[in-house]
Every structure is written in C-alpha cells, then in structure tokens.
Amino acid sequence: MSTLQNRIGVIATQLQQEGKSPSLALVRARLGGGINPAELFSAYQSWRAQGSPLTKSTEEPGAVTKSSADGKDNAYDTAIRQDLARIEAKLDLILTLLQEKS
C-alpha cells in the first residue's frame, strides 16, 4: 500500500472515531493542500477497494445496539445513514469533476 493510502487509512480511522464517514471530501480536507487531486482520488479509490470500513460492516451480526432495541429507531437510523452515504458519494463526484476542470 502506498504512503498516501496509509495516510488515508489513518485519517479515515480518525474520522470514524469521531462518528463521521470517511468521504473523499473529508479526507481531502484533513490532508490539506499540495496533493495532486487525480493522485488523491486514485489512492482513495484503491483504499476503498482494499477493504476500507466503507465496504465492511463495523457491527457484528446480531449485535444489540442502543438504536436496534426499537425497530422503528433502527429503521430511521438506517435510512439516515443511507441518505448520508448517497449525499457524500454525490459530493465526492462533484469535487472530483471540479478538480478535473481546474
């Protein structure tokens, strides 16, 4: 794994510990400037493809969480998480397209 992918992994772990999903936009913000956008995008995609937390479930099957105690809350949480993931994916695409035009 490249050094940039390692840095992305460390940042993603920090973001998850803060309760945030490690989107490209948040990773880019944490890395700061000076990184080629195409290189960053490629490293981010490679990191995700190699089993990032975005592609793995962090909860074990059958684990009882605070929100899963009530099915209604669990369904609501799931819907919110899906909406957030969809919005973050769109934001990542928009940022990538803007970087390509620059």
PDB file of C-alpha atoms in Angstrom:
ATOM      1  CA  MET A   1       0.000   0.000   0.000  1.00  0.00           C
ATOM      2  CA  SER A   2       1.319   3.434  -0.883  1.00  0.00           C
ATOM      3  CA  THR A   3       2.185   6.095   1.645  1.00  0.00           C
ATOM      4  CA  LEU A   4      -0.804   8.172   0.541  1.00  0.00           C
ATOM      5  CA  GLN A   5      -3.113   5.190   1.033  1.00  0.00           C
ATOM      6  CA  ASN A   6      -1.644   4.704   4.509  1.00  0.00           C
ATOM      7  CA  ARG A   7      -2.327   8.345   5.333  1.00  0.00           C
ATOM      8  CA  ILE A   8      -5.872   7.977   4.005  1.00  0.00           C
ATOM      9  CA  GLY A   9      -6.364   4.911   6.226  1.00  0.00           C
ATOM     10  CA  VAL A  10      -5.154   6.764   9.316  1.00  0.00           C
ATOM     11  CA  ILE A  11      -7.370   9.762   8.574  1.00  0.00           C
ATOM     12  CA  ALA A  12     -10.358   7.509   7.863  1.00  0.00           C
ATOM     13  CA  THR A  13      -9.894   5.794  11.223  1.00  0.00           C
ATOM     14  CA  GLN A  14      -9.788   9.167  12.968  1.00  0.00           C
ATOM     15  CA  LEU A  15     -12.952  10.268  11.150  1.00  0.00           C
ATOM     16  CA  GLN A  16     -14.769   7.083  12.127  1.00  0.00           C
ATOM     17  CA  GLN A  17     -13.768   7.536  15.750  1.00  0.00           C
ATOM     18  CA  GLU A  18     -15.393  10.965  15.510  1.00  0.00           C
ATOM     19  CA  GLY A  19     -18.557   9.337  14.170  1.00  0.00           C
ATOM     20  CA  LYS A  20     -18.027  10.558  10.606  1.00  0.00           C
ATOM     21  CA  SER A  21     -17.977   8.620   7.369  1.00  0.00           C
ATOM     22  CA  PRO A  22     -14.551   8.936   5.689  1.00  0.00           C
ATOM     23  CA  SER A  23     -15.638  10.554   2.427  1.00  0.00           C
ATOM     24  CA  LEU A  24     -13.191  11.870  -0.134  1.00  0.00           C
ATOM     25  CA  ALA A  25     -14.114  15.438   0.789  1.00  0.00           C
ATOM     26  CA  LEU A  26     -13.341  14.931   4.493  1.00  0.00           C
ATOM     27  CA  VAL A  27     -10.116  13.054   3.756  1.00  0.00           C
ATOM     28  CA  ARG A  28      -9.014  15.803   1.354  1.00  0.00           C
ATOM     29  CA  ALA A  29      -9.723  18.447   3.992  1.00  0.00           C
ATOM     30  CA  ARG A  30      -7.684  16.581   6.617  1.00  0.00           C
ATOM     31  CA  LEU A  31      -4.757  16.043   4.249  1.00  0.00           C
ATOM     32  CA  GLY A  32      -4.521  19.720   3.418  1.00  0.00           C
ATOM     33  CA  GLY A  33      -3.114  21.003   0.162  1.00  0.00           C
ATOM     34  CA  GLY A  34      -0.224  20.044  -2.034  1.00  0.00           C
ATOM     35  CA  ILE A  35      -1.577  16.726  -3.276  1.00  0.00           C
ATOM     36  CA  ASN A  36      -2.452  16.154  -6.908  1.00  0.00           C
ATOM     37  CA  PRO A  37      -6.262  15.680  -6.998  1.00  0.00           C
ATOM     38  CA  ALA A  38      -6.054  12.827  -9.511  1.00  0.00           C
ATOM     39  CA  GLU A  39      -3.469  11.035  -7.347  1.00  0.00           C
ATOM     40  CA  LEU A  40      -5.595  11.568  -4.242  1.00  0.00           C
ATOM     41  CA  PHE A  41      -8.713  10.268  -5.977  1.00  0.00           C
ATOM     42  CA  SER A  42      -6.853   7.197  -7.239  1.00  0.00           C
ATOM     43  CA  ALA A  43      -5.358   6.454  -3.815  1.00  0.00           C
ATOM     44  CA  TYR A  44      -8.760   6.949  -2.148  1.00  0.00           C
ATOM     45  CA  GLN A  45     -10.435   4.550  -4.583  1.00  0.00           C
ATOM     46  CA  SER A  46      -7.666   1.983  -4.057  1.00  0.00           C
ATOM     47  CA  TRP A  47      -8.016   2.321  -0.289  1.00  0.00           C
ATOM     48  CA  ARG A  48     -11.773   1.755  -0.522  1.00  0.00           C
ATOM     49  CA  ALA A  49     -11.324  -1.233  -2.853  1.00  0.00           C
ATOM     50  CA  GLN A  50      -8.875  -2.883  -0.440  1.00  0.00           C
ATOM     51  CA  GLY A  51     -11.428  -3.341   2.279  1.00  0.00           C
ATOM     52  CA  SER A  52     -11.952   0.066   3.769  1.00  0.00           C
ATOM     53  CA  PRO A  53     -14.514   0.444   6.546  1.00  0.00           C
ATOM     54  CA  LEU A  54     -16.887   1.762   3.903  1.00  0.00           C
ATOM     55  CA  THR A  55     -17.020  -1.665   2.294  1.00  0.00           C
ATOM     56  CA  LYS A  56     -17.068  -3.679   5.524  1.00  0.00           C
ATOM     57  CA  SER A  57     -19.688  -3.728   8.218  1.00  0.00           C
ATOM     58  CA  THR A  58     -18.329  -2.463  11.506  1.00  0.00           C
ATOM     59  CA  GLU A  59     -21.062  -4.119  13.537  1.00  0.00           C
ATOM     60  CA  GLU A  60     -21.090  -7.833  14.108  1.00  0.00           C
ATOM     61  CA  PRO A  61     -24.261  -9.642  13.052  1.00  0.00           C
ATOM     62  CA  GLY A  62     -26.674  -9.945  15.921  1.00  0.00           C
ATOM     63  CA  ALA A  63     -25.026  -7.216  17.975  1.00  0.00           C
ATOM     64  CA  VAL A  64     -27.563  -5.307  20.020  1.00  0.00           C
ATOM     65  CA  THR A  65     -27.097  -1.573  19.807  1.00  0.00           C
ATOM     66  CA  LYS A  66     -28.976   1.194  21.529  1.00  0.00           C
ATOM     67  CA  SER A  67     -30.950   2.007  18.371  1.00  0.00           C
ATOM     68  CA  SER A  68     -31.660  -1.633  17.494  1.00  0.00           C
ATOM     69  CA  ALA A  69     -33.635  -2.081  20.708  1.00  0.00           C
ATOM     70  CA  ASP A  70     -36.509  -0.311  18.974  1.00  0.00           C
ATOM     71  CA  GLY A  71     -37.107  -1.395  15.362  1.00  0.00           C
ATOM     72  CA  LYS A  72     -38.530   1.990  14.430  1.00  0.00           C
ATOM     73  CA  ASP A  73     -35.377   3.827  15.565  1.00  0.00           C
ATOM     74  CA  ASN A  74     -33.184   1.279  13.807  1.00  0.00           C
ATOM     75  CA  ALA A  75     -35.048   1.723  10.517  1.00  0.00           C
ATOM     76  CA  TYR A  76     -34.816   5.502  10.877  1.00  0.00           C
ATOM     77  CA  ASP A  77     -31.073   5.336  11.609  1.00  0.00           C
ATOM     78  CA  THR A  78     -30.538   3.087   8.602  1.00  0.00           C
ATOM     79  CA  ALA A  79     -32.446   5.452   6.334  1.00  0.00           C
ATOM     80  CA  ILE A  80     -30.457   8.439   7.591  1.00  0.00           C
ATOM     81  CA  ARG A  81     -27.152   6.596   7.082  1.00  0.00           C
ATOM     82  CA  GLN A  82     -28.151   5.597   3.554  1.00  0.00           C
ATOM     83  CA  ASP A  83     -29.123   9.173   2.728  1.00  0.00           C
ATOM     84  CA  LEU A  84     -25.853  10.465   4.144  1.00  0.00           C
ATOM     85  CA  ALA A  85     -23.810   7.924   2.163  1.00  0.00           C
ATOM     86  CA  ARG A  86     -25.676   8.884  -1.031  1.00  0.00           C
ATOM     87  CA  ILE A  87     -25.092  12.591  -0.428  1.00  0.00           C
ATOM     88  CA  GLU A  88     -21.404  12.049   0.348  1.00  0.00           C
ATOM     89  CA  ALA A  89     -20.974   9.998  -2.828  1.00  0.00           C
ATOM     90  CA  LYS A  90     -22.538  12.790  -4.867  1.00  0.00           C
ATOM     91  CA  LEU A  91     -20.327  15.374  -3.162  1.00  0.00           C
ATOM     92  CA  ASP A  92     -17.241  13.279  -3.900  1.00  0.00           C
ATOM     93  CA  LEU A  93     -18.242  13.096  -7.564  1.00  0.00           C
ATOM     94  CA  ILE A  94     -18.861  16.848  -7.745  1.00  0.00           C
ATOM     95  CA  LEU A  95     -15.494  17.620  -6.133  1.00  0.00           C
ATOM     96  CA  THR A  96     -13.730  15.230  -8.491  1.00  0.00           C
ATOM     97  CA  LEU A  97     -15.364  16.826 -11.525  1.00  0.00           C
ATOM     98  CA  LEU A  98     -14.437  20.304 -10.279  1.00  0.00           C
ATOM     99  CA  GLN A  99     -10.830  19.228  -9.732  1.00  0.00           C
ATOM    100  CA  GLU A 100     -10.660  17.791 -13.258  1.00  0.00           C
ATOM    101  CA  LYS A 101     -11.809  21.127 -14.699  1.00  0.00           C
ATOM    102  CA  SER A 102      -9.187  23.101 -12.740  1.00  0.00           C
TER     103      SER A 102
END
